[in-house]
Coordinates of C-alpha atoms and ligand atoms in Angstrom, one line a residue:
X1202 CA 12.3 -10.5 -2.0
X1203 CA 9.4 -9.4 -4.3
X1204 CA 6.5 -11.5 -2.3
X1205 CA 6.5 -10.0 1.0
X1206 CA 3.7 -6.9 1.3
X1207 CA 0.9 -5.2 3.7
X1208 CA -2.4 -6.8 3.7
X1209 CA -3.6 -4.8 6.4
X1210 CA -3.4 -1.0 7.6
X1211 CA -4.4 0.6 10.8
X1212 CA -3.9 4.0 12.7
X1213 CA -5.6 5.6 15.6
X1214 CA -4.7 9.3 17.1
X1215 CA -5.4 10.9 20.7
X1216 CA -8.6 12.9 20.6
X1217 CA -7.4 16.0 22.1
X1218 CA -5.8 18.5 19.3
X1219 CA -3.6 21.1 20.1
X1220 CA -3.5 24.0 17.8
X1221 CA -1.1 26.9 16.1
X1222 CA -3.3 28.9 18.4
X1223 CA -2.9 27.3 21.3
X1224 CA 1.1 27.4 21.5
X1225 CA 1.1 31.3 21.3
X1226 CA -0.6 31.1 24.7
X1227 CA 2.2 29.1 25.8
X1228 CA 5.5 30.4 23.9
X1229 CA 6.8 33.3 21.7
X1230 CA 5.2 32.2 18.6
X1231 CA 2.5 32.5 16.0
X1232 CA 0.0 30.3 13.9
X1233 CA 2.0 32.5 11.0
X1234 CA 5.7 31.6 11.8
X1235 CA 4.8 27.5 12.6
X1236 CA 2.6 27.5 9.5
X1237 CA 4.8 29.0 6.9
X1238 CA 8.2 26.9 8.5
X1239 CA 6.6 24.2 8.7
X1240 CA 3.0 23.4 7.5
X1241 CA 2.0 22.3 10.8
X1242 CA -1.7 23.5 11.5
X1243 CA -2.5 21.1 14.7
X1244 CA -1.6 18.0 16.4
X1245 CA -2.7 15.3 18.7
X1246 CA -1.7 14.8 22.4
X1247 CA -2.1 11.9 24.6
X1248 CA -4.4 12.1 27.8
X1249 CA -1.9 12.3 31.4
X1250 CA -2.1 8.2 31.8
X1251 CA -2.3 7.0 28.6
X1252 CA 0.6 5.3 27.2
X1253 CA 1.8 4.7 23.5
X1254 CA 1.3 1.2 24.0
X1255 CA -2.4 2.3 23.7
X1256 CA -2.5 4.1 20.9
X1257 CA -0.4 1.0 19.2
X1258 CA -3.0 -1.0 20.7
X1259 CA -5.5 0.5 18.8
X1260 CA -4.1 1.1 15.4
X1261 CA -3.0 -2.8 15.6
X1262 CA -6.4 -4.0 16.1
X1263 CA -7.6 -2.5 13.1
X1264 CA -4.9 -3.6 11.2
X1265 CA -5.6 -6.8 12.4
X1266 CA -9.5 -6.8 11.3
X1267 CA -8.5 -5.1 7.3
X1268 CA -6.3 -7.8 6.9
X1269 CA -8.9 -10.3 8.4
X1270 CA -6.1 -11.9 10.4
X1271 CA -6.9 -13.9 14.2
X1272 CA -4.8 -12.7 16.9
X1273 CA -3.5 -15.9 17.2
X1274 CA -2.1 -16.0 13.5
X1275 CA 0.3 -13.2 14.6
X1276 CA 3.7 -14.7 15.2
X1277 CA 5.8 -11.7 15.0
X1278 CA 5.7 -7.8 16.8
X1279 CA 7.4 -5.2 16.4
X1280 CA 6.8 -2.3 17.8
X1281 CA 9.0 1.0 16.7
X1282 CA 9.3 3.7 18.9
X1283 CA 11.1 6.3 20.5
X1284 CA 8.9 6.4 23.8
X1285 CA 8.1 3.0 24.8
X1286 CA 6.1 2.7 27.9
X1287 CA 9.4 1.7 29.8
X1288 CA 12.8 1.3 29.3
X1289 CA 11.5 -2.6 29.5
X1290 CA 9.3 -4.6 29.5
X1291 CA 8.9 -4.1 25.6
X1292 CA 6.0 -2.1 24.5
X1293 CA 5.8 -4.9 21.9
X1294 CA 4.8 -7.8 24.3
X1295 CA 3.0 -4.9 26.4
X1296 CA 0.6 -4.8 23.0
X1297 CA 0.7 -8.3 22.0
X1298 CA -0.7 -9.6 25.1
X1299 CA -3.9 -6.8 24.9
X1300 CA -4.5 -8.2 21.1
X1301 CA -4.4 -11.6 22.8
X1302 CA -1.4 -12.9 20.6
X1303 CA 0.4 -14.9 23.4
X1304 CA 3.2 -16.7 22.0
X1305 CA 4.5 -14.7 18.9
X1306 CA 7.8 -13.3 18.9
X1307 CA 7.8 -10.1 19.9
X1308 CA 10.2 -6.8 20.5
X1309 CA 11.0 -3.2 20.4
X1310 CA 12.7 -1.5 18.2
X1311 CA 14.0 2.0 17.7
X1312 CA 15.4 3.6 14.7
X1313 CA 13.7 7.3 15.6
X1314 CA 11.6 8.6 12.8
X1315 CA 12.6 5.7 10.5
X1316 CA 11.5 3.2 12.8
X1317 CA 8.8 2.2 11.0
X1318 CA 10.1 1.9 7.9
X1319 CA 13.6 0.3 10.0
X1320 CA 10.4 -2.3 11.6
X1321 CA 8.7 -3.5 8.3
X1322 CA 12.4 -4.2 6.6
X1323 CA 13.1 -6.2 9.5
X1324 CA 9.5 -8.2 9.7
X1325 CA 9.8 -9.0 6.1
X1326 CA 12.6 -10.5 6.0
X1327 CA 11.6 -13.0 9.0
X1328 CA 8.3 -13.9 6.3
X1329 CA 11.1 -13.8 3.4
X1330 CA 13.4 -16.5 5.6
X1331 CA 10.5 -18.5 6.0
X1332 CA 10.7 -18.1 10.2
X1333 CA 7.1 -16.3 10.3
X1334 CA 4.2 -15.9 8.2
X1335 CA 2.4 -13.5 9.5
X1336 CA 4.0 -10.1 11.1
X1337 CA 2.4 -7.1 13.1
X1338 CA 4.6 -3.9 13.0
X1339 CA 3.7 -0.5 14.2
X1340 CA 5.1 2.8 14.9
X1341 CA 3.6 4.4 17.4
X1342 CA 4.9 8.0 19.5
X1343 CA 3.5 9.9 22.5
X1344 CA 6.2 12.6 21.7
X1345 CA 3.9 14.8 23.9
X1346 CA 5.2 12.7 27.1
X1347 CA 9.1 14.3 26.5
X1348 CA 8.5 17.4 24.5
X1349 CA 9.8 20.8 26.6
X1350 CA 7.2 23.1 26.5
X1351 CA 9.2 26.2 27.0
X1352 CA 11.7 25.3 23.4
X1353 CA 9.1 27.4 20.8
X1354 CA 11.9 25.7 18.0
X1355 CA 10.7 21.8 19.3
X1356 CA 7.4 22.2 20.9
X1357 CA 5.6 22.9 18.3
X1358 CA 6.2 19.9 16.2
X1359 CA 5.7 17.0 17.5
X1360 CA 2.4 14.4 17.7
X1361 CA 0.9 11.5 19.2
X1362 CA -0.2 9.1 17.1
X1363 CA -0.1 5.0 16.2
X1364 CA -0.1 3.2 12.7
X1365 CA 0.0 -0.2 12.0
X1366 CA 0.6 -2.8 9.4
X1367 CA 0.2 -7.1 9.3
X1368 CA 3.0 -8.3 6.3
X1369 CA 2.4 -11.4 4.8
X1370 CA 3.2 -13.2 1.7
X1371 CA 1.7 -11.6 -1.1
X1372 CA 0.9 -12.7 -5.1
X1373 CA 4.0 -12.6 -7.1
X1374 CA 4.7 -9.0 -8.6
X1375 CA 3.2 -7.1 -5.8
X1376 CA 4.5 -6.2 -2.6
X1377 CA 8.1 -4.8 -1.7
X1378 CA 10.0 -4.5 -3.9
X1379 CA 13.4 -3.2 -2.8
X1380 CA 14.3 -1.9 0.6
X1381 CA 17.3 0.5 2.1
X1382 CA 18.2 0.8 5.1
X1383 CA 21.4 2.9 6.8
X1384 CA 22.9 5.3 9.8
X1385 CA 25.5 7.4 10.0
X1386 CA 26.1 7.6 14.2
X1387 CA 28.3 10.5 13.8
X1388 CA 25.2 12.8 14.0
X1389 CA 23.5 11.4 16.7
X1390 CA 23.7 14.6 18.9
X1391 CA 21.5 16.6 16.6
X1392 CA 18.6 15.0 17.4
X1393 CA 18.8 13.5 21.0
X1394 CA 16.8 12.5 24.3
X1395 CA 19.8 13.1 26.5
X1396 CA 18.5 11.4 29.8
X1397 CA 17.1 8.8 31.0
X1398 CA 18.9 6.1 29.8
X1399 CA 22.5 4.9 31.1
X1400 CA 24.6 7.9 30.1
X1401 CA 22.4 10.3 32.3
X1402 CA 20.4 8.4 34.5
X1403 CA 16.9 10.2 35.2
X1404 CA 18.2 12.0 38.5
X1405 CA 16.4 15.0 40.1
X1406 CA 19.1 17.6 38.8
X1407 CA 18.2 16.1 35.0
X1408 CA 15.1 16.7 35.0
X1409 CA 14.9 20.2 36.5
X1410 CA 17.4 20.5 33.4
X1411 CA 14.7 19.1 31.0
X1412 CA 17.3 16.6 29.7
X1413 CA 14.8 13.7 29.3
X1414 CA 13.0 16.1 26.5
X1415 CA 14.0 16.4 23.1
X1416 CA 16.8 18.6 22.2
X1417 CA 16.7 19.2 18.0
X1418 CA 19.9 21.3 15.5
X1419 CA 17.0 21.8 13.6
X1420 CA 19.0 23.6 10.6
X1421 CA 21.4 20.3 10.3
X1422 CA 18.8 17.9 10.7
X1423 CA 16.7 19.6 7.9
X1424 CA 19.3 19.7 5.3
X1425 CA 20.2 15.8 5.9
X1426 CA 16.2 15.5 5.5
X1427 CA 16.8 16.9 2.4
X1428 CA 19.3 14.9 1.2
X1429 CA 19.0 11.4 2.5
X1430 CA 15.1 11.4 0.6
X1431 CA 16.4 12.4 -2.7
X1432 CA 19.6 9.7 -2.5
X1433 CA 17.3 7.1 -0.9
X1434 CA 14.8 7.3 -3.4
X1435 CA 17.3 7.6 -6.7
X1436 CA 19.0 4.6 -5.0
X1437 CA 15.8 2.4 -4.4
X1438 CA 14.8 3.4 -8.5
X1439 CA 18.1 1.7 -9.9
X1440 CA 18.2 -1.4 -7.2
X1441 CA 14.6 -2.2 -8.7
X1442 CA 14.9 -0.9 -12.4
X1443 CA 12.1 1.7 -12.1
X1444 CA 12.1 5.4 -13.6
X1445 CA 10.7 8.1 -11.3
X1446 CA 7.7 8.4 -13.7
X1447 CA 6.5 4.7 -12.3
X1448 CA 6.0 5.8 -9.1
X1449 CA 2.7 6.8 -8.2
X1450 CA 2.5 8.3 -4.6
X1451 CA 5.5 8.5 -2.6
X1452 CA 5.2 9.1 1.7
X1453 CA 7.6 11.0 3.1
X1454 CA 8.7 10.7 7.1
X1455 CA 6.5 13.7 7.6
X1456 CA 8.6 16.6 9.7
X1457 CA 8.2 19.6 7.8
X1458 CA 6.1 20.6 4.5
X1459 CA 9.5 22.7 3.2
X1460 CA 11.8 19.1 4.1
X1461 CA 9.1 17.3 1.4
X1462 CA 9.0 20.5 -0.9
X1463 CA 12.6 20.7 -1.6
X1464 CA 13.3 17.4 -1.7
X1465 CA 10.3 17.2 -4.1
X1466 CA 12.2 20.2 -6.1
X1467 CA 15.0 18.1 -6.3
X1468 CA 13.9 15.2 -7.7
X1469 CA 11.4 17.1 -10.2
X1470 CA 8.2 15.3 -8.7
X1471 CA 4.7 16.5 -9.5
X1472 CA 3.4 17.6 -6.3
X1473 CA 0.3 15.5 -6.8
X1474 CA 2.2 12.4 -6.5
X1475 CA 3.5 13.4 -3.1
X1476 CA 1.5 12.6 0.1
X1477 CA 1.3 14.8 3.0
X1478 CA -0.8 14.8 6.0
X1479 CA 1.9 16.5 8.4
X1480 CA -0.8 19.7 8.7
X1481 CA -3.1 17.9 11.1
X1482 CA -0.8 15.7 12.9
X1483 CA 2.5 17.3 12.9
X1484 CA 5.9 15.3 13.0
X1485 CA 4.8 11.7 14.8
X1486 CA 8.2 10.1 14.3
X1487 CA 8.0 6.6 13.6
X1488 CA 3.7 6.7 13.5
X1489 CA 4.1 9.5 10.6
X1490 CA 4.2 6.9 7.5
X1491 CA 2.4 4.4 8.3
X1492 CA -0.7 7.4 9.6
X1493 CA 0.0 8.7 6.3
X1494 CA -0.6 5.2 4.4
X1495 CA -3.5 4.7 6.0
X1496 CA -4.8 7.8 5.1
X1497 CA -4.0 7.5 1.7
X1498 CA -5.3 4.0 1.3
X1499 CA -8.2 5.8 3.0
X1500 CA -8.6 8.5 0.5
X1501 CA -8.0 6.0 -3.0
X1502 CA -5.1 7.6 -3.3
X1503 CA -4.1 4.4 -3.2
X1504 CA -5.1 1.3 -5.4
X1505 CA -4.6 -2.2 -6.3
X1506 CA -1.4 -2.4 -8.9
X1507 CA 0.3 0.9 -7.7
X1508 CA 3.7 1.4 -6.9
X1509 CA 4.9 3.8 -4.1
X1510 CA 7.6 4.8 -2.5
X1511 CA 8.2 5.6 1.4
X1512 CA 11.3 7.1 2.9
X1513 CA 11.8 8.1 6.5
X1514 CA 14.5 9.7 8.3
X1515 CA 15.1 11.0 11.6
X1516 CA 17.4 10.2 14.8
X1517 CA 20.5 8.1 14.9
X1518 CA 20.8 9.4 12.5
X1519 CA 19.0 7.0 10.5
X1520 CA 17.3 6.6 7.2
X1521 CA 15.3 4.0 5.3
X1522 CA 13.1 3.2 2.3
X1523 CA 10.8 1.0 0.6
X1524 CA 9.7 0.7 -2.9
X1525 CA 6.0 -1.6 -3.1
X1526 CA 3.5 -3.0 -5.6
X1527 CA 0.4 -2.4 -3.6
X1528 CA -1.9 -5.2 -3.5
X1529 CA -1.6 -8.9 -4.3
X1530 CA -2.9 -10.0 -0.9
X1531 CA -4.7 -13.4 -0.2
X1532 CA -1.6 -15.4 -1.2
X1533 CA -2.9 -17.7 1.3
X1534 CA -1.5 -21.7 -0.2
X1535 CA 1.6 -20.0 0.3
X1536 CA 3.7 -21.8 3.1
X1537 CA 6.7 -20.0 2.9
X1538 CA 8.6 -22.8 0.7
X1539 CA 9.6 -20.5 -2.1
X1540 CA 10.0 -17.0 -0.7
Ligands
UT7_2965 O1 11.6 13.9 12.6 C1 12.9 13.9 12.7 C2 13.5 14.9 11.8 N1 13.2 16.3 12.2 C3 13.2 17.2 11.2 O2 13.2 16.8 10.1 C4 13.1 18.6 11.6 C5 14.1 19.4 10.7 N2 14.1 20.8 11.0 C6 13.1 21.7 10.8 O3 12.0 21.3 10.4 C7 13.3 23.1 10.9 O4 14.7 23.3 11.1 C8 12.6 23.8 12.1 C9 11.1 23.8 11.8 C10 12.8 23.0 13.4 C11 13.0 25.2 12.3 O5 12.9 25.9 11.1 P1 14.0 26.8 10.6 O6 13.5 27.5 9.4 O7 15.2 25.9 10.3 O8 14.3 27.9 11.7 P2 15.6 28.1 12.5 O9 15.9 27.0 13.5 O10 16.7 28.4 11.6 O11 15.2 29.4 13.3 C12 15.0 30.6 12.6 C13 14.5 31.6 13.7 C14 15.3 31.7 14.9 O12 15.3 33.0 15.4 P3 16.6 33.9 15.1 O13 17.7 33.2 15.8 O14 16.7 34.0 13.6 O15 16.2 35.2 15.8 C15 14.5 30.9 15.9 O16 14.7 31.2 17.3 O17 13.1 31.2 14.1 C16 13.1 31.2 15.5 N3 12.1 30.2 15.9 C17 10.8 30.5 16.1 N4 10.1 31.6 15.9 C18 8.8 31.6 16.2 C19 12.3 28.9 16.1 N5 11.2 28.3 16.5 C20 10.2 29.3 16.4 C21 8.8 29.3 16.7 N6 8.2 30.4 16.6 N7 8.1 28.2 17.1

């Protein structure tokens, strides 16, 4: 499982930025309350008519062109997300066709704020079974389109925002090197879109009752935050026989700055060697790591031979992890045989 990795990044956000500011005009808060609970400065919102299928759209094509990969090379999409741009046809083949990949696999997948770590588990090991060689997976959230505006405690949180990734085999060494994945169901209420699907069909009455908006137990959802990080990553460092010193960046699901600081706390990491973002986008759900490793790879926070680790965690509830030797792309005679 060591040869499967990214050889290409993308991301893209909406234009229009909402700010600290901007939400005490429309509930009972301040820039000094969201900023100090939650390091949240400003986020993007999508435009009225634009779907997250464009904002995956975009970040996909640039993934596509960093990894120097045809559309028609693509054989496998996934797109992870908590607001597709219908209950079905998948936002996955909704993208793929736009990119002009016609006849790759493709679905929809949705693990909430882990989906894209959930997404890039699952593509790898279609490249690691030999099925595919090349797979596109993004996360990608207009959160915007089922926030309630009135709740101060989840308005102010969320963002819009795409990131993307192409997997393919990669030089022996690099790449991931040990993945988790789990859920415990049990706590699904906490964070929950209650309508719109078959339990409460969308129906006048639901609506007026905002119960196709997201409804957050923000205090119980924050201390599993806290704890599924610092088990998943203790966890990922035994299954691949690394110390916590070897790491050097990890990228958190990014929902609050206190979430990553205590869990930080916990595990005794250097702040430098944690990435956050979260202050200009918010919490994007499933976009939030790979927006974040973009940015990093952006920044050279990032280079050739490092190893980082990415956890996420959100609804289901779910969490997941990777551990990954960046780099080692262009394994190109590679046909899959020996994965
Ligand atoms: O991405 C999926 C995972 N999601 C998360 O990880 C989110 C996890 N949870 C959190 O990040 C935090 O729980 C929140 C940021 C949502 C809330 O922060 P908190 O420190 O846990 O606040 P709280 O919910 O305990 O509320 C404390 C007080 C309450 O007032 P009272 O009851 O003490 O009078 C809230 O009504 O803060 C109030 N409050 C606000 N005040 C001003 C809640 N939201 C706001 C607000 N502005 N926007």
């Amino acid at each position: 499982m060591s040869r499967v990795g990214i050889v290409g990044l993308g991301s893209y956000v909406p234009e229009d930025i909402l700010t600290n500011k901007d939400f005490e005009k429309m509930v009972d808060t301040t820039d000094s309350w969201i900023t100090a609970r939650t390091g949240i400065k400003e986020r993007r919102k999508a435009r009225e008519g634009v779907p997250v299928s464009e904002l995956c759209y975009q970040a996909a094509r640039q993934a596509l062109e960093d990894a120097g990969i045809l559309p028609q090379e693509v054989e496998l999409v996934i797109v992870a997300s908590v607001t597709p741009d219908y209950a079905f046809p998948a936002t996955a083949c909704l993208v793929a066709d736009r990119l002009g990949i016609s006849k790759a696999a493709a679905f929809d997948l949705e693990a909430g704020c882990s989906g894209f770590i959930y997404a890039a588990v699952t593509a790898s090991q279609f490249i690691a079974a030999g099925m595919y060689r090349t797979a596109l997976v993004i996360g990608g959230e207009t959160l915007s389109k089922i926030t309630n505006w009135q709740d101060r405690g989840t308005c102010v949180l969320f963002g819009d925002g795409a990131g993307a990734a192409v997997l393919q085999p990669v030089e022996d060494g690099y790449g991931f090197l040990g993945m988790e994945l789990g859920a415990d169901g049990s706590g699904g209420d906490l964070l929950i879109q209650p309508a719109g699907g078959s339990s409460i069909p969308a129906t006048t009455a639901s609506v007026q009752a905002n119960l196709h908006t997201i409804r957050m137990a923000g205090r119980e959802v924050f201390k599993f935050a806290v704890r599924v990080i610092e088990e998943s990553v203790q966890s990922l460092l035994s299954k691949c026989d690394l110390r916590l010193e070897d790491i050097d960046l990890f990228l958190f699901h990014q929902a609050n700055q206190r979430i990553i600081e205590a869990a930080a706390r916990r595990l005794e990491l250097d702040q430098e060697k944690v990435f956050v973002n979260l202050e200009r986008y918010g919490n994007t759900s499933a976009a939030s790591i790979p927006l974040a490793l973009d940015e990093a790879v952006q920044q050279k926070r990032i280079r050739d031979g490092d190893i980082l680790m990415m956890v996420g965690f959100g609804a289901g509830l779910t969490w997941g992890a990777i551990a990954c030797k960046w780099g080692g792309k262009g394994n190109k005679d590679d046909q899959n045989e020996n994965l």
